[in-house]
Short mmCIF file of C-alpha atoms and ligand atoms in Angstrom, two decimals:
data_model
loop_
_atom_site.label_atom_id
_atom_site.label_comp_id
_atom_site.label_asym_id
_atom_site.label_seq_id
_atom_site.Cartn_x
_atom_site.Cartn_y
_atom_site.Cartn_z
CA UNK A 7 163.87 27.06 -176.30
CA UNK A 8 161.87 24.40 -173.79
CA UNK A 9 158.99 24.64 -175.63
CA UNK A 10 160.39 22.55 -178.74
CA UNK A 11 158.72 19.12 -179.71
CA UNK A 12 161.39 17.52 -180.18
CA UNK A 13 163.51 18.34 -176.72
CA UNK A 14 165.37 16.12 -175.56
CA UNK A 15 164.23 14.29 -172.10
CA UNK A 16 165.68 16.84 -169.13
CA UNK A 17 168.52 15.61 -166.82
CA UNK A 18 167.27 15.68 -163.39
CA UNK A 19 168.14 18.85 -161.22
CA UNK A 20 168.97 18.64 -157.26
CA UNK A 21 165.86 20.37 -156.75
CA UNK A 22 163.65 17.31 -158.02
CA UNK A 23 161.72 15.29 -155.88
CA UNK A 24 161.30 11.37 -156.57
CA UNK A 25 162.17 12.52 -160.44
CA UNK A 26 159.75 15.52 -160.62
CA UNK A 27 160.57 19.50 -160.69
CA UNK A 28 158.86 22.58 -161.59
CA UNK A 29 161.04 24.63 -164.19
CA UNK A 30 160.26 28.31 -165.42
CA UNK A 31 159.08 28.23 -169.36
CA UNK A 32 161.25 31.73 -169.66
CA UNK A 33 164.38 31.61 -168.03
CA UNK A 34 164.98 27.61 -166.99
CA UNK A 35 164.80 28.45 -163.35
CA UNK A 36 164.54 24.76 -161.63
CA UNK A 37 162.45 24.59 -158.21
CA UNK A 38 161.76 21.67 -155.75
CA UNK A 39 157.95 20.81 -156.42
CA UNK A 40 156.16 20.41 -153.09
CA UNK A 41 158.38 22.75 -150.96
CA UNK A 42 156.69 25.98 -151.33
CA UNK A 43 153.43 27.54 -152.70
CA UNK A 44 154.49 28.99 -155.56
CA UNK A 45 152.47 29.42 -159.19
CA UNK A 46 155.16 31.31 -161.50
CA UNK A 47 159.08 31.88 -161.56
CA UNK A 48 160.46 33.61 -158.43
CA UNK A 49 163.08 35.10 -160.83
CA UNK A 50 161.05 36.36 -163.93
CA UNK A 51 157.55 35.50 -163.38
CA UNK A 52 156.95 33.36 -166.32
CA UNK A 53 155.00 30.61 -166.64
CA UNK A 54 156.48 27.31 -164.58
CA UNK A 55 155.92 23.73 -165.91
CA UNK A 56 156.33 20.53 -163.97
CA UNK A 57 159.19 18.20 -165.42
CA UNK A 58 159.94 14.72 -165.12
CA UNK A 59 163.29 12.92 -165.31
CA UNK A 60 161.56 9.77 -166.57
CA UNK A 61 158.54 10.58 -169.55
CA UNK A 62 156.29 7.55 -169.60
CA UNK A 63 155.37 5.14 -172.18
CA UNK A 64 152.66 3.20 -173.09
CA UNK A 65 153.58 0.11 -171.56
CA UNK A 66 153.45 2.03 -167.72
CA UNK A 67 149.97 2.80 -168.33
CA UNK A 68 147.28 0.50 -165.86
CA UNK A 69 143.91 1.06 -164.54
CA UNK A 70 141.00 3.49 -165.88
CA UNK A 71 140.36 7.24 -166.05
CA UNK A 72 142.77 9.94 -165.25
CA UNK A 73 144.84 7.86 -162.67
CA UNK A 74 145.38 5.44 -164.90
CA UNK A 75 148.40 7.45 -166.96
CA UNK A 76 149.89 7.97 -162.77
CA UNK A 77 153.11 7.35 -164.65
CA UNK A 78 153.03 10.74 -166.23
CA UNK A 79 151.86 12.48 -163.42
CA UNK A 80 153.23 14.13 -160.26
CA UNK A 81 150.99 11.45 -157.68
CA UNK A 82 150.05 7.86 -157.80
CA UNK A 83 146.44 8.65 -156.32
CA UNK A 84 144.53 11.67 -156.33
CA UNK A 85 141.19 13.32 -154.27
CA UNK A 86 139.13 11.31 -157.33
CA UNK A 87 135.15 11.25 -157.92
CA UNK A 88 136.51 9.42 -160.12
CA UNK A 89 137.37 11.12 -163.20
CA UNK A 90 138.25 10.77 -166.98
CA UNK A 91 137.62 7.25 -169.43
CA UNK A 92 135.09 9.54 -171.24
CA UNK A 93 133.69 8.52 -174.56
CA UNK A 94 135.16 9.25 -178.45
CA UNK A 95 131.55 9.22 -180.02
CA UNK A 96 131.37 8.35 -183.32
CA UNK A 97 129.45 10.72 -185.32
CA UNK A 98 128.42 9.42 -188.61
CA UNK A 99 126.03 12.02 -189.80
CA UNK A 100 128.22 15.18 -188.81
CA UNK A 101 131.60 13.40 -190.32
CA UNK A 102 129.82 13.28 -193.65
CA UNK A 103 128.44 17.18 -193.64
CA UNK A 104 131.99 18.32 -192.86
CA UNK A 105 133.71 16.47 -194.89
CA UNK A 106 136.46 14.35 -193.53
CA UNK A 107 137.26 10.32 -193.42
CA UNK A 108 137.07 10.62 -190.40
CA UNK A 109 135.12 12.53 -187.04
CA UNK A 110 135.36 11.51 -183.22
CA UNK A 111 134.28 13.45 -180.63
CA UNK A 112 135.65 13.06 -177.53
CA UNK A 113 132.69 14.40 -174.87
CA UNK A 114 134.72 15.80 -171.33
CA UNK A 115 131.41 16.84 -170.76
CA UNK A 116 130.81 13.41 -169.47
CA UNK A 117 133.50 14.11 -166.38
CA UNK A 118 131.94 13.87 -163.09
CA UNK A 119 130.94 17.52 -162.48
CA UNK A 120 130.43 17.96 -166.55
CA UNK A 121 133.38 19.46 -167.98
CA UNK A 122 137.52 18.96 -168.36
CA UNK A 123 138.25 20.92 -165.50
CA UNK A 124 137.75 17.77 -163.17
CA UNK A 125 140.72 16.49 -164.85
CA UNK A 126 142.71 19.16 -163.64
CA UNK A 127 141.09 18.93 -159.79
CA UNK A 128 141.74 15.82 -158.67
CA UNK A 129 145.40 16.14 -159.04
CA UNK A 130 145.02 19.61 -158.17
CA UNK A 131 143.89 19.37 -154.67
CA UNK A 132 145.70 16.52 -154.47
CA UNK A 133 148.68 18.96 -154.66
CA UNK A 134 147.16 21.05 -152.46
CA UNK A 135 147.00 18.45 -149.68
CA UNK A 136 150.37 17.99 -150.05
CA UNK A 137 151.35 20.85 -149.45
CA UNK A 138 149.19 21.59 -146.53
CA UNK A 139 147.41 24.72 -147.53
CA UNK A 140 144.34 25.57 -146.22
CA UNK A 141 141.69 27.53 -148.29
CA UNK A 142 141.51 26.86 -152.38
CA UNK A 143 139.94 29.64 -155.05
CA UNK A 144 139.78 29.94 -158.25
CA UNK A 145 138.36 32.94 -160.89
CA UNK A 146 136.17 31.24 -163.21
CA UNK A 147 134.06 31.28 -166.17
CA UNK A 148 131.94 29.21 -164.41
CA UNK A 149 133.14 25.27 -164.90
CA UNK A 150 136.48 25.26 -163.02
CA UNK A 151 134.19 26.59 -160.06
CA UNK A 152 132.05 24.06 -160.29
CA UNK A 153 135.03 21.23 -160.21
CA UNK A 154 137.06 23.24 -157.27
CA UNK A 155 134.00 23.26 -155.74
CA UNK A 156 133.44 19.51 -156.13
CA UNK A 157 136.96 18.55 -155.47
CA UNK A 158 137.02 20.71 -152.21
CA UNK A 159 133.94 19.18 -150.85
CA UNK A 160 135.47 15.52 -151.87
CA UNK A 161 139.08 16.72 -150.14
CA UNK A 162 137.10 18.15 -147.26
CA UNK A 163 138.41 21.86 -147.95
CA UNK A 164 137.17 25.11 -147.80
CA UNK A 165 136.71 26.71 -151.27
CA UNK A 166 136.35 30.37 -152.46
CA UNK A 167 135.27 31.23 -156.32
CA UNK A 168 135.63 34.80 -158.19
CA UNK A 169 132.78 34.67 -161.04
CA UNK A 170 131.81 37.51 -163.22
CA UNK A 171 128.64 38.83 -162.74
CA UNK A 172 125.72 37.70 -165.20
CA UNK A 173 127.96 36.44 -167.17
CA UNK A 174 128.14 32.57 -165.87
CA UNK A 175 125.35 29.39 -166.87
CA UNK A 176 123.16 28.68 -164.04
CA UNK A 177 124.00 25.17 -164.17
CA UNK A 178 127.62 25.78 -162.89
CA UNK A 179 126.40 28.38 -160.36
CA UNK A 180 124.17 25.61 -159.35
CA UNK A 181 127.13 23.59 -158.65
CA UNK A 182 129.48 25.61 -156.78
CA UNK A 183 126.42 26.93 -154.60
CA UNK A 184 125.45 23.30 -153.66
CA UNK A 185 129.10 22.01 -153.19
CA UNK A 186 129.42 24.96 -150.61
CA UNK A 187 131.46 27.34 -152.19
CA UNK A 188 131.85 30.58 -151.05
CA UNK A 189 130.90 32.37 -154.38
CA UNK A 190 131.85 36.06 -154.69
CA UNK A 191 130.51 37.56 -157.61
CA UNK A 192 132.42 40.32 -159.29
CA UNK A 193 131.54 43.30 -161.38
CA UNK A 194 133.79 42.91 -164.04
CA UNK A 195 134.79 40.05 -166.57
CA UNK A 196 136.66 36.50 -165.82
CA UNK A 197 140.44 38.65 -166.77
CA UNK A 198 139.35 40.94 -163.84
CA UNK A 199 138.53 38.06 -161.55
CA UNK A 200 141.64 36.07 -162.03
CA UNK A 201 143.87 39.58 -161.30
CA UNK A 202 142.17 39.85 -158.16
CA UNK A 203 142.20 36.22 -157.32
CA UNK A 204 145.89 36.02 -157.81
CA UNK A 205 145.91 38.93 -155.82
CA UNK A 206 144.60 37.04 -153.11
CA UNK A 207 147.11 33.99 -153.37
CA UNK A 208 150.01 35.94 -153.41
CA UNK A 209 148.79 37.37 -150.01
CA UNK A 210 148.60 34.17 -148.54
CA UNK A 211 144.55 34.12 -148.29
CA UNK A 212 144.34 31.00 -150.37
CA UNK A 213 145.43 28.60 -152.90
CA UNK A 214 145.16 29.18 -156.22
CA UNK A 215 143.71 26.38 -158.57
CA UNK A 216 142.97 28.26 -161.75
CA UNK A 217 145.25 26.88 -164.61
CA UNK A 218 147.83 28.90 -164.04
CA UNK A 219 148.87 26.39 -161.02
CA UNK A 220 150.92 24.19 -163.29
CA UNK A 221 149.84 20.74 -161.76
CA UNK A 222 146.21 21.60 -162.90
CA UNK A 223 147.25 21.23 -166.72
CA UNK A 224 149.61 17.81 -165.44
CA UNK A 225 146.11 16.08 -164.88
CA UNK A 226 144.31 17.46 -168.19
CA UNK A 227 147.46 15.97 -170.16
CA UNK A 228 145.31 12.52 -169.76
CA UNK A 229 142.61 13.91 -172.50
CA UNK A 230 145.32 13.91 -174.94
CA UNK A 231 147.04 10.44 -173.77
CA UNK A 232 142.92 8.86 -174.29
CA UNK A 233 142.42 10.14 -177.54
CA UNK A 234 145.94 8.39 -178.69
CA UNK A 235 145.32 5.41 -176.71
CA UNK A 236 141.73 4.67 -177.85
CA UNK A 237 141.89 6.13 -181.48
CA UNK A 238 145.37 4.19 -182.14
CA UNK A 239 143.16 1.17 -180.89
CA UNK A 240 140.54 1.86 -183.18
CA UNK A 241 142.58 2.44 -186.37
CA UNK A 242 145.94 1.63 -185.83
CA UNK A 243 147.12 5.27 -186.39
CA UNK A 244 146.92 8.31 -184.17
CA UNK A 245 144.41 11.25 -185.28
CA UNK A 246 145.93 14.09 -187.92
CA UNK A 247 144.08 16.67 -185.88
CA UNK A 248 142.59 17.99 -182.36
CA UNK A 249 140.44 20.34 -182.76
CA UNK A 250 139.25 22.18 -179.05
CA UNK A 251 138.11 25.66 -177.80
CA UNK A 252 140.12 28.03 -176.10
CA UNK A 253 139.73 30.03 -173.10
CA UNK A 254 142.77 30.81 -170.95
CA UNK A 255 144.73 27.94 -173.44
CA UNK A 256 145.46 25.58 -170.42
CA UNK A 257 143.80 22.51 -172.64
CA UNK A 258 145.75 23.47 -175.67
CA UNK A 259 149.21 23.68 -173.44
CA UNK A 260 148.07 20.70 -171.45
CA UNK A 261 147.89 18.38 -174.87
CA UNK A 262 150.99 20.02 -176.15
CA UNK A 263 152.92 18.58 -173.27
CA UNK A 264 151.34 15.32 -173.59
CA UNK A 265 152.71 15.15 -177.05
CA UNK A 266 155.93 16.40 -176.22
CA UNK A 267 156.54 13.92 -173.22
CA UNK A 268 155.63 11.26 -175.43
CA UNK A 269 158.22 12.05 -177.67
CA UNK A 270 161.07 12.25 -174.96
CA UNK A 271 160.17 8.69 -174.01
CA UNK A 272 159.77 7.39 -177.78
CA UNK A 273 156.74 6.40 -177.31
CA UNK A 274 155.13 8.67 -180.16
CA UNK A 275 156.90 9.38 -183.36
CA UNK A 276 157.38 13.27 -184.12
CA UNK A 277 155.64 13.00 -187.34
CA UNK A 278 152.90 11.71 -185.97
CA UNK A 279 151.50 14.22 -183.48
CA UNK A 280 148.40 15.51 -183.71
CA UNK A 281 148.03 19.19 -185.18
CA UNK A 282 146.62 21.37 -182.35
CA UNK A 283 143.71 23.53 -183.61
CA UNK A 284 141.87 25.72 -181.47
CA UNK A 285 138.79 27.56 -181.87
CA UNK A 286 137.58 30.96 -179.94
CA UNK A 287 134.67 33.04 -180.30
CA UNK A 288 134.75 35.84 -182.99
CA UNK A 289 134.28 38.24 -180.13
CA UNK A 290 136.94 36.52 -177.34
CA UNK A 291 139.55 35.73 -180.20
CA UNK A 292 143.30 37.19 -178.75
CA UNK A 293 145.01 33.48 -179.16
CA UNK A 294 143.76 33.65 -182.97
CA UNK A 295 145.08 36.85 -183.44
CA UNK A 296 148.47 36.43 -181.98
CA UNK A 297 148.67 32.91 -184.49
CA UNK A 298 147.14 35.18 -187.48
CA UNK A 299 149.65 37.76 -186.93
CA UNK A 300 152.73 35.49 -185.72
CA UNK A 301 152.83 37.25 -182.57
CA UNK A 302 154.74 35.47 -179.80
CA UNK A 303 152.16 36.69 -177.33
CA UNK A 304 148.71 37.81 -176.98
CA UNK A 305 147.33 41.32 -176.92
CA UNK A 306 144.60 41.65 -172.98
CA UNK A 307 141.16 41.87 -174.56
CA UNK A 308 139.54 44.38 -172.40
CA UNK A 309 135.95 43.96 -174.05
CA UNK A 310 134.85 40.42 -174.79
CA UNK A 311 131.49 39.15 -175.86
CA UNK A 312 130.06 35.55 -176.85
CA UNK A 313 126.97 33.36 -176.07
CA UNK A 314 129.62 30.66 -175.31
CA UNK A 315 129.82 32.15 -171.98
CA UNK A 316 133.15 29.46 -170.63
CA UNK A 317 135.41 30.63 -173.50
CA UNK A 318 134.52 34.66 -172.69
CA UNK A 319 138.09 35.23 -171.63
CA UNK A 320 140.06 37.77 -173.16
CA UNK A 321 144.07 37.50 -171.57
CA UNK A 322 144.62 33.81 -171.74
CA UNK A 323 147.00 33.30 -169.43
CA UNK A 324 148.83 30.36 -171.01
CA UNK A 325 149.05 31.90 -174.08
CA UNK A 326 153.28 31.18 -173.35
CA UNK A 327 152.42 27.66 -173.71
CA UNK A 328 150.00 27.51 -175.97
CA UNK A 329 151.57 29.41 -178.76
CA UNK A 330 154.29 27.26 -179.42
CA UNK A 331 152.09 24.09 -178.98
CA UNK A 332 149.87 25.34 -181.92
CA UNK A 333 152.91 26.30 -183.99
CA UNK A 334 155.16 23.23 -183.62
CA UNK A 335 152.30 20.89 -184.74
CA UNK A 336 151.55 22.78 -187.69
CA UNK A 337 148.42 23.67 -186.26
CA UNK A 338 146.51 26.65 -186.48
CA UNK A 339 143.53 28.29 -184.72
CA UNK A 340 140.46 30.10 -185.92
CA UNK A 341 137.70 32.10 -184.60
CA UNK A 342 133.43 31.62 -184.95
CA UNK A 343 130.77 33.49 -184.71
CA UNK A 344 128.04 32.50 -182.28
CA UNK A 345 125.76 31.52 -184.64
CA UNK A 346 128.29 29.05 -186.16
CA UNK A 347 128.87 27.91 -182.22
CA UNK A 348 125.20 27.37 -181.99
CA UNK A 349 124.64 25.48 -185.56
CA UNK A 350 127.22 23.38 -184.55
CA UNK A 351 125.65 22.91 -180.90
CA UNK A 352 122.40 21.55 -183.20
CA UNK A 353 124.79 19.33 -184.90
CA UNK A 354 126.02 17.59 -182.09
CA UNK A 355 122.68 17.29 -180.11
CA UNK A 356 121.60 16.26 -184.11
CA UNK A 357 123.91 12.71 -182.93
CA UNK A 358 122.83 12.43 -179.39
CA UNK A 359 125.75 14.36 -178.19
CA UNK A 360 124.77 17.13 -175.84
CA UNK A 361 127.44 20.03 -175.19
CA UNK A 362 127.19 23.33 -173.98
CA UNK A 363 127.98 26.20 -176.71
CA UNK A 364 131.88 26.30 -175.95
CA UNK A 365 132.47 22.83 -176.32
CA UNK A 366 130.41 23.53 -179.93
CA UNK A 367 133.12 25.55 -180.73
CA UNK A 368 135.05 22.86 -181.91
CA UNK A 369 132.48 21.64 -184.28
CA UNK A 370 131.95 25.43 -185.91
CA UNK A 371 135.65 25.63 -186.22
CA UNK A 372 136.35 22.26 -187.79
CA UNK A 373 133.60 23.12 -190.37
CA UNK A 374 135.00 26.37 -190.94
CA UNK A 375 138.62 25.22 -191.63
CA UNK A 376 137.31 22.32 -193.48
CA UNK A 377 135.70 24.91 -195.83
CA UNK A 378 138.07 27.20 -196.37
CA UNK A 379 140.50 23.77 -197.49
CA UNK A 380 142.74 24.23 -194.40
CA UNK A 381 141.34 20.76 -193.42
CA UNK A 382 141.32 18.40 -196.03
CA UNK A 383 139.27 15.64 -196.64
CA UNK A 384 141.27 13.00 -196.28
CA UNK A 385 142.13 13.85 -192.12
CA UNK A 386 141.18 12.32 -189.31
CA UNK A 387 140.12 14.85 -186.90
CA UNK A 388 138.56 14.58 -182.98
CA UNK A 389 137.14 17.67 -182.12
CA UNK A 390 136.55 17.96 -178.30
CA UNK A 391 133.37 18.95 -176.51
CA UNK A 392 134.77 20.23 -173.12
CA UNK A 393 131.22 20.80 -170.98
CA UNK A 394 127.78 18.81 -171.12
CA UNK A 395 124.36 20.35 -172.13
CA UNK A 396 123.00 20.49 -169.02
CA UNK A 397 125.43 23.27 -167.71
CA UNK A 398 123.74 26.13 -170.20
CA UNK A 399 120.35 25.18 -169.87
CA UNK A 400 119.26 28.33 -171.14
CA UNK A 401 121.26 28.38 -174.22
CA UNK A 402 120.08 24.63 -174.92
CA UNK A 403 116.60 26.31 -174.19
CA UNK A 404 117.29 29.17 -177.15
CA UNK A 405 119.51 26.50 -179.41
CA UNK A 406 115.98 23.92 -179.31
CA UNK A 407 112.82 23.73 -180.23
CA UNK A 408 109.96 25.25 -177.85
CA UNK A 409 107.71 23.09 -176.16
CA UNK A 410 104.21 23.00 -177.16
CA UNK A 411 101.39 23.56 -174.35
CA UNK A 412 98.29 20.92 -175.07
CA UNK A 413 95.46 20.51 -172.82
CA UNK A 414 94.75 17.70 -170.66
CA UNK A 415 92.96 15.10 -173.20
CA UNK A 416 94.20 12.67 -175.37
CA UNK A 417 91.94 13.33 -178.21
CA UNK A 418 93.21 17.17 -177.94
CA UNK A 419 96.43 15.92 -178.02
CA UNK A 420 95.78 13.66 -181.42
CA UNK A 421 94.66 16.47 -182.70
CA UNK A 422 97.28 18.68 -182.23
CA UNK A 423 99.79 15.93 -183.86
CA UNK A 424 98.06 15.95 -186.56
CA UNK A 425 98.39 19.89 -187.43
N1 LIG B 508 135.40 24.87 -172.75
C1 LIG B 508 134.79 25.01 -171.57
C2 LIG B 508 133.46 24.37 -171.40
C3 LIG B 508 135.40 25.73 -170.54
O1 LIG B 508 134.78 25.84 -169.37
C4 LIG B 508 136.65 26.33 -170.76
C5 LIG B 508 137.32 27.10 -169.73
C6 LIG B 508 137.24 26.15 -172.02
C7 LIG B 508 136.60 25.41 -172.98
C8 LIG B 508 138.57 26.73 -172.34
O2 LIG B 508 139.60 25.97 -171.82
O3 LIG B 508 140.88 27.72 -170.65
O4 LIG B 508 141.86 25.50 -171.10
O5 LIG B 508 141.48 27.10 -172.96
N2 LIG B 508 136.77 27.46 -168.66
C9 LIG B 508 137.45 28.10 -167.54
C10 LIG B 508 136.54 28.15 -166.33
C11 LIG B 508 138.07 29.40 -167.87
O6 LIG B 508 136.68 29.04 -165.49
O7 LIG B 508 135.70 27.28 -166.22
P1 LIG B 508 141.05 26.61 -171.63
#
């Protein structure tokens, strides 16, 4: 199987260009990279990753933010805002309540456009310059739309987003809106919007940059390279655990192949990678059942509900990928109920770390596991926080504490301190 941790680097096919090739996760179908638009196997339609004849190591790694790991990416240079070199918070307080030696939360949130999807977009549409395509789209739970958007406008390209109706935070609307998307709002859920979105592609009327497109999850690899550069630098060791949500599983998959390219260069030892962990809602959970029940794919959620609006998702796409990334790091993955997601969003904001409820899923889940003795104390865990606050103002609004209306005088407003 390709999927294994411990392949062997590939041999490079005629089809690669300068060292890089896009090869089908099913049947091994090899195809050259930048020649045609193309998001899954011509042959069997499974999922396609991009492969490199030469993994990188530490030592090729220069610069800051995303472009700095160029070595293990398809481009030098990228349409950039720029992105990445976001910060592993310590978290004193919340490390202690859960119970391990040690907590650090890495915040995507602080990206550019607030989330990890910018990771993704620069060498995205950097891609899609490359390969001269005109319009880009995405379906979206409402943060990808906000980045395509973003990158688009950067890349001076027209951009189209599929949302689901009512169900997307108004600070991600926001975005997309002023970044000049063309926003088409759909009567159905985010599953519906990426069928008819890939619809769309495959007729030509644009370019598809949800994470499906395989050279999105190339530049979200660089979360995973971050946490092992700057937690090996902080300890000497590399974390036991990353814990993250999941939506469509493109994060999960993306950190997977991190790992595994690391390990077909030498540069990371097999033992110690990082157990993948990932967290859904209670009521958008198909990746945790497929792990629960050893499935080797997920059962299509057709009714999906949760507060933490991003992960509302209920076919994740790269569930191929995914599945064996959990498994061959002895991970596992476990689902939360929205009040756990919004406890845990407390938490967080409790340390000066502001995340919108998604990202709070990694929090709720780490506690969980931690409880039930899956996680032990002695681990070393980084949870990731994948959006910032701002980007569900009105959950932050129900999460916090009301504001108090005084009247205009200060010894009015004495007095109502001291009740
Ligand atoms: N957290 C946030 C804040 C997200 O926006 C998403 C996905 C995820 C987690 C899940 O990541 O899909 O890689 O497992 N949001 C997508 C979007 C679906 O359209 O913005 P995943």
């Amino acid at each position: 199987m390709s999927l294994e941790l411990t392949a062997p680097a590939p041999e490079e096919p005629s089809v690669a260009d300068d060292g890089t090739w896009l090869e089908c996760i099913a049947c091994g179908a090899q195809f050259a990279p930048f020649e045609d638009v193309r998001y899954t196997c011509d042959d069997c339609d499974g999922l396609l990753e991009v492969r490199y004849a030469s993994p990188p190591t530490w030592d090729d790694f220069e610069g800051r933010g995303v472009w700095r790991y160029n070595a293990a990416l398809p481009f030098e240079e990228g349409v950039s805002l720029p992105e990445g070199a976001t910060p592993l918070h310590e978290v004193p307080r919340l490390e202690a309540d859960v119970g391990v030696e040690t907590l650090r939360v890495k915040h995507e949130g602080m990206n550019p456009t607030g989330s990890f999807k910018d990771r993704g977009m620069t060498v995205g549409v950097r891609v899609a310059k490359e390969l001269g395509v005109g319009r880009l789209a995405c379906a979206s739970t409402g943060n990808t739309s906000a980045a395509l958007a973003a990158y688009g406008a950067r890349g001076g390209m027209e951009t189209l987003v599929l949302l689901p109706a009512g169900k997307v935070a108004a600070g991600k609307i926001a975005q997309a809106s002023l970044h000049d998307a063309r926003i088409l709002e759909v009567d159905g859920n985010f599953d519906s919007c990426l069928d008819i979105v890939q619809d769309l592609a495959a007729r030509g009327e644009a370019y598809l940059l949800n994470s499906l497109n395989p050279f999105r999850l190339e530049g979200q690899k660089t979360i995973g390279l971050e946490i092992l550069e700057e937690f090996h630098e902080d300890y000497g060791s590399y974390p036991d655990r990353i814990v993250l949500p999941v939506g469509n599983a493109g994060n999960t998959s993306a950190l997977y192949k991190a790992f595994r390219e690391l390990v077909q260069s030498g540069a990371l030892d097999v033992d110690d990678v990082p157990k993948l962990t990932g967290v859904q809602a209670e009521g958008a959970a198909p990746m945790v059942e497929a792990i629960e029940n050893g499935w080797d794919e997920t059962r299509r959620w057709d009714e999906v509900e949760t507060r933490a609006t991003a992960i509302r998702i209920g076919n994740p796409v790269n569930a191929p990928k995914a599945l064996p990334g959990i498994r061959e790091t002895n991970g596992t993955a476990v689902a939360v109920s929205d009040e756990e997601i919004t406890e845990a969003q407390r938490d967080l904001a409790g340390e000066g770390v502001g995340v919108e409820p998604a990202s709070a899923a990694s929090v709720a889940g780490l506690r969980k596991l931690r409880a039930e003795g899956v996680v032990d104390a002695d681990e070393q865990v980084v949870c990731l926080t994948t959006g910032h606050l701002l980007k569900d103002p009105d959950a932050a609004f129900e999460a916090g504490d009301d504001p108090e209306p005084v009247p205009n005088d200060t010894e009015a407003v004495l007095e109502h301190l001291a009740e």
